CSV table of C-alpha atoms and ligand atoms in Angstrom, one decimal:
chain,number,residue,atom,x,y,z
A,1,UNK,CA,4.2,9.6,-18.8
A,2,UNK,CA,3.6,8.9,-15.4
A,3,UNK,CA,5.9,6.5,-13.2
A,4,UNK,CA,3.0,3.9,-12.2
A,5,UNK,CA,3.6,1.7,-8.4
A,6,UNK,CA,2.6,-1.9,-8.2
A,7,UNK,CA,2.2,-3.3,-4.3
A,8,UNK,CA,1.6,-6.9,-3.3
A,9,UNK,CA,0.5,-7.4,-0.2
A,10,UNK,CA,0.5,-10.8,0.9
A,11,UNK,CA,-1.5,-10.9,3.9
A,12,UNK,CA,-1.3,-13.9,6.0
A,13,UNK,CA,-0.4,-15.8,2.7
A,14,UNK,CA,3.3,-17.1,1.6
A,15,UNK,CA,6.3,-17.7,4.2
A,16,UNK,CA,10.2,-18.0,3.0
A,17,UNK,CA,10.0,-20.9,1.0
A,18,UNK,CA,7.0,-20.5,-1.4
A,19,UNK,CA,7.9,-16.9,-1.5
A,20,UNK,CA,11.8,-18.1,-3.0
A,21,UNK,CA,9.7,-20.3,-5.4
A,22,UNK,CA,7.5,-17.0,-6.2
A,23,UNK,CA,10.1,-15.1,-7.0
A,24,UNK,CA,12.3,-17.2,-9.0
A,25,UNK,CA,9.2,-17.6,-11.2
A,26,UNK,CA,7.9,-13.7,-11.2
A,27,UNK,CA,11.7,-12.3,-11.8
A,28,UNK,CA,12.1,-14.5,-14.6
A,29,UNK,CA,8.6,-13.4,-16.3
A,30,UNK,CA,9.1,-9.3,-15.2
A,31,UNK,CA,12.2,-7.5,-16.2
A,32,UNK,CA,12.9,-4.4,-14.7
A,33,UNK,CA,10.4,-1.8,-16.6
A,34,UNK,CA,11.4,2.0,-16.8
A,35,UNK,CA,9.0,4.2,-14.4
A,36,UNK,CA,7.9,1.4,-13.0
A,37,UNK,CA,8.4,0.9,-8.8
A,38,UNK,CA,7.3,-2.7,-7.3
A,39,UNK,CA,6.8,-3.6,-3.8
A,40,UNK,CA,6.2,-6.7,-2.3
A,41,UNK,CA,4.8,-6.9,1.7
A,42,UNK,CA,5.0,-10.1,2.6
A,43,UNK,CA,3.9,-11.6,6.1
A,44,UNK,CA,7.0,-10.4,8.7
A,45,UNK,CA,8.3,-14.2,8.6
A,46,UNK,CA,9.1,-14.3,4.5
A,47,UNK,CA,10.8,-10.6,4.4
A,48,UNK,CA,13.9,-11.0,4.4
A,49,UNK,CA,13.6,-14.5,1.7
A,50,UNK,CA,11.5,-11.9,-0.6
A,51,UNK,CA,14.5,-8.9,0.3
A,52,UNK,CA,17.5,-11.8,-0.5
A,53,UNK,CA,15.5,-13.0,-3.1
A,54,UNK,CA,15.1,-9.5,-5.2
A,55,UNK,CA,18.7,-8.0,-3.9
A,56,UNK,CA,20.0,-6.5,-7.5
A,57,UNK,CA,16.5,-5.5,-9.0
A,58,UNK,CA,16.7,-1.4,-7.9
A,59,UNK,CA,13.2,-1.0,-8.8
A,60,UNK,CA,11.7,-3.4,-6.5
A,61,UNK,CA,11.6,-2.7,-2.7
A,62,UNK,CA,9.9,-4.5,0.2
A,63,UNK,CA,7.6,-3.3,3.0
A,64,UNK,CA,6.2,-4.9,6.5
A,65,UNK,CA,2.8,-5.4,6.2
A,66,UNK,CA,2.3,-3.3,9.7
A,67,UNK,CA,5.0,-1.9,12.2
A,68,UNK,CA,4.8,-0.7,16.1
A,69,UNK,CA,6.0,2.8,16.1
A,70,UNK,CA,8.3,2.0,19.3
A,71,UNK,CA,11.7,0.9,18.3
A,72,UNK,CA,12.1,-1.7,20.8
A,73,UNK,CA,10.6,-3.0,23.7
A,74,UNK,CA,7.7,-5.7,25.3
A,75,UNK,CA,5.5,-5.8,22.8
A,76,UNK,CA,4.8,-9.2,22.2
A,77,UNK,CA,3.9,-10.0,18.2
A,78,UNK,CA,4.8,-6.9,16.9
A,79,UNK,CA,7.4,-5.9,14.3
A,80,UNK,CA,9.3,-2.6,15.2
A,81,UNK,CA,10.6,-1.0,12.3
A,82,UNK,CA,14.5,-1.7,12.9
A,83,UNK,CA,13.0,-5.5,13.5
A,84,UNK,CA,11.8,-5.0,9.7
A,85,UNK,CA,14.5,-3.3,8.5
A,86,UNK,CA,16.9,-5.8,9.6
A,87,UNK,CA,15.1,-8.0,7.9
A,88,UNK,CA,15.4,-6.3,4.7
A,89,UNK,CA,12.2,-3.7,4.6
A,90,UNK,CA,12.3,-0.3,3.7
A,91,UNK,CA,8.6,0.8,4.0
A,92,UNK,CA,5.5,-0.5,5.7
A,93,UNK,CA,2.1,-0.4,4.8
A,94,UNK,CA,0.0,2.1,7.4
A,95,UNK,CA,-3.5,1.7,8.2
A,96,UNK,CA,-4.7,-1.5,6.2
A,97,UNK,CA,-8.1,-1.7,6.6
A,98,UNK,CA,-8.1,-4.5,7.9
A,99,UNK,CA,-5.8,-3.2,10.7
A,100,UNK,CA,-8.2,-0.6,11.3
A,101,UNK,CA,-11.4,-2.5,10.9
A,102,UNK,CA,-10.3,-6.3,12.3
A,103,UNK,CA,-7.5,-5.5,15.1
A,104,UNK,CA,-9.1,-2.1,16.0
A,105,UNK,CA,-5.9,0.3,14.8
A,106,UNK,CA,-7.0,3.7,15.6
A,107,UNK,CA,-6.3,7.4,13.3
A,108,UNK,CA,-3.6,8.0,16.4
A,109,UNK,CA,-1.5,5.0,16.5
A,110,UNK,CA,-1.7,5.6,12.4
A,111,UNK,CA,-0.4,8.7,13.3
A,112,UNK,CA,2.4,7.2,15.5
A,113,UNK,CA,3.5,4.5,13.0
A,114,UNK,CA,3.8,7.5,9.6
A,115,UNK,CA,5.7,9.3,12.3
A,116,UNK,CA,8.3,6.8,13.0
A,117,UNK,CA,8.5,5.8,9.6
A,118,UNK,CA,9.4,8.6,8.4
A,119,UNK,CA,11.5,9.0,10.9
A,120,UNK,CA,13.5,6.2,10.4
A,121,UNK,CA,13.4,7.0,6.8
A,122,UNK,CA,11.7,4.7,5.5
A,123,UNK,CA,8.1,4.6,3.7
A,124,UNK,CA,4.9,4.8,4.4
A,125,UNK,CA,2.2,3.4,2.3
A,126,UNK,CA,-0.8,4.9,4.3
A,127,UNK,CA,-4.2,3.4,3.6
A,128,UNK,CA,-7.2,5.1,3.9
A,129,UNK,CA,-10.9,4.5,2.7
A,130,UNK,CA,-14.4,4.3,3.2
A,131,UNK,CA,-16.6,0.9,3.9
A,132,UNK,CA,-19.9,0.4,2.4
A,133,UNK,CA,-22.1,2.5,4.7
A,134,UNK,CA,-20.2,5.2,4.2
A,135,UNK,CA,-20.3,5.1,0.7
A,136,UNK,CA,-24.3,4.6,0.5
A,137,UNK,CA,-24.1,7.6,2.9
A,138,UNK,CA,-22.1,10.2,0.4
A,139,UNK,CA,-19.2,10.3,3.1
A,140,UNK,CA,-16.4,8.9,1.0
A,141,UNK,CA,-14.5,11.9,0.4
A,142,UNK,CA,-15.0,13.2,4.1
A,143,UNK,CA,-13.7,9.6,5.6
A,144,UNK,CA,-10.6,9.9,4.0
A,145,UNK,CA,-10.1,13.3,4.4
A,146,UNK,CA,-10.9,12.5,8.0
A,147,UNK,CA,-8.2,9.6,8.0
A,148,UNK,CA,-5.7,11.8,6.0
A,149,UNK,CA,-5.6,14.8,8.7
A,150,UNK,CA,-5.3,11.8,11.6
A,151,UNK,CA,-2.4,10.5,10.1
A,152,UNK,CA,-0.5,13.4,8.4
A,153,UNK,CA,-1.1,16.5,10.4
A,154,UNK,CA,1.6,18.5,10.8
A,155,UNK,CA,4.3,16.5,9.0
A,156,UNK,CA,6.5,18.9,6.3
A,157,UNK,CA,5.8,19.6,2.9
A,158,UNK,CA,9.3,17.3,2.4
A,159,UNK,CA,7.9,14.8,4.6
A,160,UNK,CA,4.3,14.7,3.1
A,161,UNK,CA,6.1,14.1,-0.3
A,162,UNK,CA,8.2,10.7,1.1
A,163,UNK,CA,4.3,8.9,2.0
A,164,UNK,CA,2.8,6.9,-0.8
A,165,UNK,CA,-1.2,6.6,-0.6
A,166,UNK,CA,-3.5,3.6,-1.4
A,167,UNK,CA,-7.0,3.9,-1.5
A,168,UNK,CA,-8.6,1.1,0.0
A,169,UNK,CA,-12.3,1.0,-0.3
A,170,UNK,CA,-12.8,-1.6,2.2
A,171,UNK,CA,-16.0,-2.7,0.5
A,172,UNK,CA,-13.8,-3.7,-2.7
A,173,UNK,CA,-11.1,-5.5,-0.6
A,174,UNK,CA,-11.7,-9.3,-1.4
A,175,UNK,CA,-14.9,-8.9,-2.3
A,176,UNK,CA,-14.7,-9.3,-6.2
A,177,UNK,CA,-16.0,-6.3,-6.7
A,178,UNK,CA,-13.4,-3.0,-7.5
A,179,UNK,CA,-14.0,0.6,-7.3
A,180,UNK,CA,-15.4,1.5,-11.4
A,181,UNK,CA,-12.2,3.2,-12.9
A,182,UNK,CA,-14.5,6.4,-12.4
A,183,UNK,CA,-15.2,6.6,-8.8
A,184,UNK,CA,-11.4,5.5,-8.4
A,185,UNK,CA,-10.5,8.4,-10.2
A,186,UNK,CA,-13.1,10.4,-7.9
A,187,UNK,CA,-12.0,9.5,-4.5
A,188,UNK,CA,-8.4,9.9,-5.8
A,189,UNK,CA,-9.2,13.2,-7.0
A,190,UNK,CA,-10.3,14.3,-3.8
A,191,UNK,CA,-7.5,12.7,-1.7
A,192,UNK,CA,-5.4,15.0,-4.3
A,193,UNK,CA,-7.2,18.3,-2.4
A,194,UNK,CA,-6.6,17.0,1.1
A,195,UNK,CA,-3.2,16.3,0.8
A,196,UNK,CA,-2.7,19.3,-0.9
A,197,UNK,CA,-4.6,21.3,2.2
A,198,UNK,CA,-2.0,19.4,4.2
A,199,UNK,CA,1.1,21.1,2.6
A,200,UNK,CA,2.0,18.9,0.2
A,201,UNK,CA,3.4,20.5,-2.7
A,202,UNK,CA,4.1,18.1,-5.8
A,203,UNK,CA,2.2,15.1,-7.4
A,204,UNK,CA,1.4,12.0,-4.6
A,205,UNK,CA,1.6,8.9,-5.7
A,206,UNK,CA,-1.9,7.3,-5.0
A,207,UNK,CA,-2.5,3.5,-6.0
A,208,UNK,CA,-5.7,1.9,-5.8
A,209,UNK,CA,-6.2,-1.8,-4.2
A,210,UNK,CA,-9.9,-3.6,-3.9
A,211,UNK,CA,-10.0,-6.4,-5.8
A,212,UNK,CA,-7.4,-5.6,-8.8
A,213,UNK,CA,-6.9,-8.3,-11.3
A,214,UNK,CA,-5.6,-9.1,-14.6
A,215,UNK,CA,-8.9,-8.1,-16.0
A,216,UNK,CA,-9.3,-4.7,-14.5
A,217,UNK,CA,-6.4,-3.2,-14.3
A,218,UNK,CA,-6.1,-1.7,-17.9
A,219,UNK,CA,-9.2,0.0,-17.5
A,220,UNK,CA,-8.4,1.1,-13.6
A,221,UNK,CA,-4.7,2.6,-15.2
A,222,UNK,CA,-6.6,4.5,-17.9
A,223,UNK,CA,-7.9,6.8,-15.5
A,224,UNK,CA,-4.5,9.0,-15.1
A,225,UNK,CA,-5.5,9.6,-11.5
A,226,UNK,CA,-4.3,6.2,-10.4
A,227,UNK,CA,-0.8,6.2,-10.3
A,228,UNK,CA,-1.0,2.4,-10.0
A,229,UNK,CA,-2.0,-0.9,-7.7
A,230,UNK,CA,-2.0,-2.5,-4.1
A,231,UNK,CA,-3.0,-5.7,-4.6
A,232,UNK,CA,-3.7,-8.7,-2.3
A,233,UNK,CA,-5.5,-11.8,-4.3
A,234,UNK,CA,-4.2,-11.4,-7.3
A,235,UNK,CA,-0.7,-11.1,-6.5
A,236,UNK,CA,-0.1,-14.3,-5.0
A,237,UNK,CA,0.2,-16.1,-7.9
A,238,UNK,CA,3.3,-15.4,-9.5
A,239,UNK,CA,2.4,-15.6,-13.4
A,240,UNK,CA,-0.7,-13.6,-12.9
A,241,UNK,CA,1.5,-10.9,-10.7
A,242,UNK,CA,3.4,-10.6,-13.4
A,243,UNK,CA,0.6,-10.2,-16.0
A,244,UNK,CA,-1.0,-7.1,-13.5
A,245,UNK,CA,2.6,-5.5,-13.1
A,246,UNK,CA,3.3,-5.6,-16.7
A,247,UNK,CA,0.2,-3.6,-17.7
A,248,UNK,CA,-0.7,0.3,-17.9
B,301,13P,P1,-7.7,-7.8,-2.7
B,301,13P,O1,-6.8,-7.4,-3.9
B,301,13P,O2,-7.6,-9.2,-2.4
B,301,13P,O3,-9.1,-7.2,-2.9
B,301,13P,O4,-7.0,-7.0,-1.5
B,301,13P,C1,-6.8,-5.6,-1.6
B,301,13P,C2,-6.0,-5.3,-0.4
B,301,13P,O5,-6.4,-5.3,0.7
B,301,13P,C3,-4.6,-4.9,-0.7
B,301,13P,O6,-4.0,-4.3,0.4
């Protein structure tokens, strides 16, 4: 059986306290689960509640929701990755969408911040994916592929093997409307070959995120492409989280 991932991110949703209130609630309703990996990115402000909050419970880690890739320095609102690990964060989530698409992120500073992740060994969670036109245009495959060579050129087969992948159609993302379990499975498919044209050797882990919820995820899991869920939505209510992360 495969290990399956479950990712909350939080966007600009839940700070210390409601996140402690979550948690008491979520940890109580979702025991640890064999082959089973959870991550919680919370906004930079409620890290280090969610990391205090979940210190004990091996299988569940916590990510920034973005990073700079400098370590330090005059960058005003930014999180630097020994910021966020200080904090209590292990990974970060790379290329959001709406990184890319709202604050303008480009393939090369996704490049910079999977760099300095890894470097500070930690994870990425690299998002890549197509938005509408694309899709109507046949170009899924080729924009991530496109998005997966900006971001993971030249990095070591050892490296390449440390970066978990979401696929992020950012035509799903809040929209009500997921990826079918087919086209998922497609894309992820696909992702599988560029990766593997990068030099990875080994099985990714690939999760898929646009608009997850308790009523789709059995049927996205049954695809065995998907090796699980980022989630946004649907994981901020801590019942229903535990409902999605209890399923596959
Ligand atoms: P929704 O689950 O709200 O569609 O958001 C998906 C997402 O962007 C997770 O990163």
């Amino acid at each position: 059986m495969r290990n399956l991932t479950f990712a909350a991110n939080w966007k600009m949703h839940t700070g210390p306290e409601d996140a402690r209130t979550f948690l008491a609630s979520f940890l109580a309703a979702s025991p640890p689960k064999a082959g089973r990996d959870l991550w919680f990115f919370p906004s930079a402000v409620a890290i280090e509640a969610v990391a205090t909050a979940v210190q004990g419970r091996a299988d569940i880690r916590v990510g920034a929701q973005d990073v700079h890739w400098e370590p330090k320095g005059a960058f005003t609102g930014a999180t630097s990755i020994p910021l966020a690990r200080a904090a209590g964060a292990t990974g970060a989530l790379v290329g959001h969408s709406e990184r890319r698409h709202v604050f303008g992120e480009t393939d090369a500073e996704t490049a910079k911040k999977v760099r300095a992740l890894l470097a500070a060994d930690a994870t990425p969670m690299l998002c890549v994916g197509e938005k509408l036109e694309q899709r109507e245009a046949g170009e899924t495959d080729a924009v991530c592929a496109r998005q997966l060579t900006a971001a993971l050129t030249g990095l070591s087969a050892e490296e390449l093997a440390r970066v978990i992948i979401a696929y992020e159609p950012v035509w799903a993302i809040g929209t009500g409307k997921n990826a079918t379990p087919t086209d998922a499975a497609a894309a992820h498919r696909a992702i599988r070959g560029t990766l593997a044209a990068l030099g990875l050797k080994g099985r990714a882990t690939i999760l898929y995120g646009g608009s997850v919820n308790a009523g789709n995820i059995q049927a996205l899991l049954a695809e065995k492409e998907l090796d699980g869920a980022l989630v946004g939505g649907a994981s901020l209510d801590a019942k229903g989280w535990a409902g999605i992360v209890a399923a596959g």
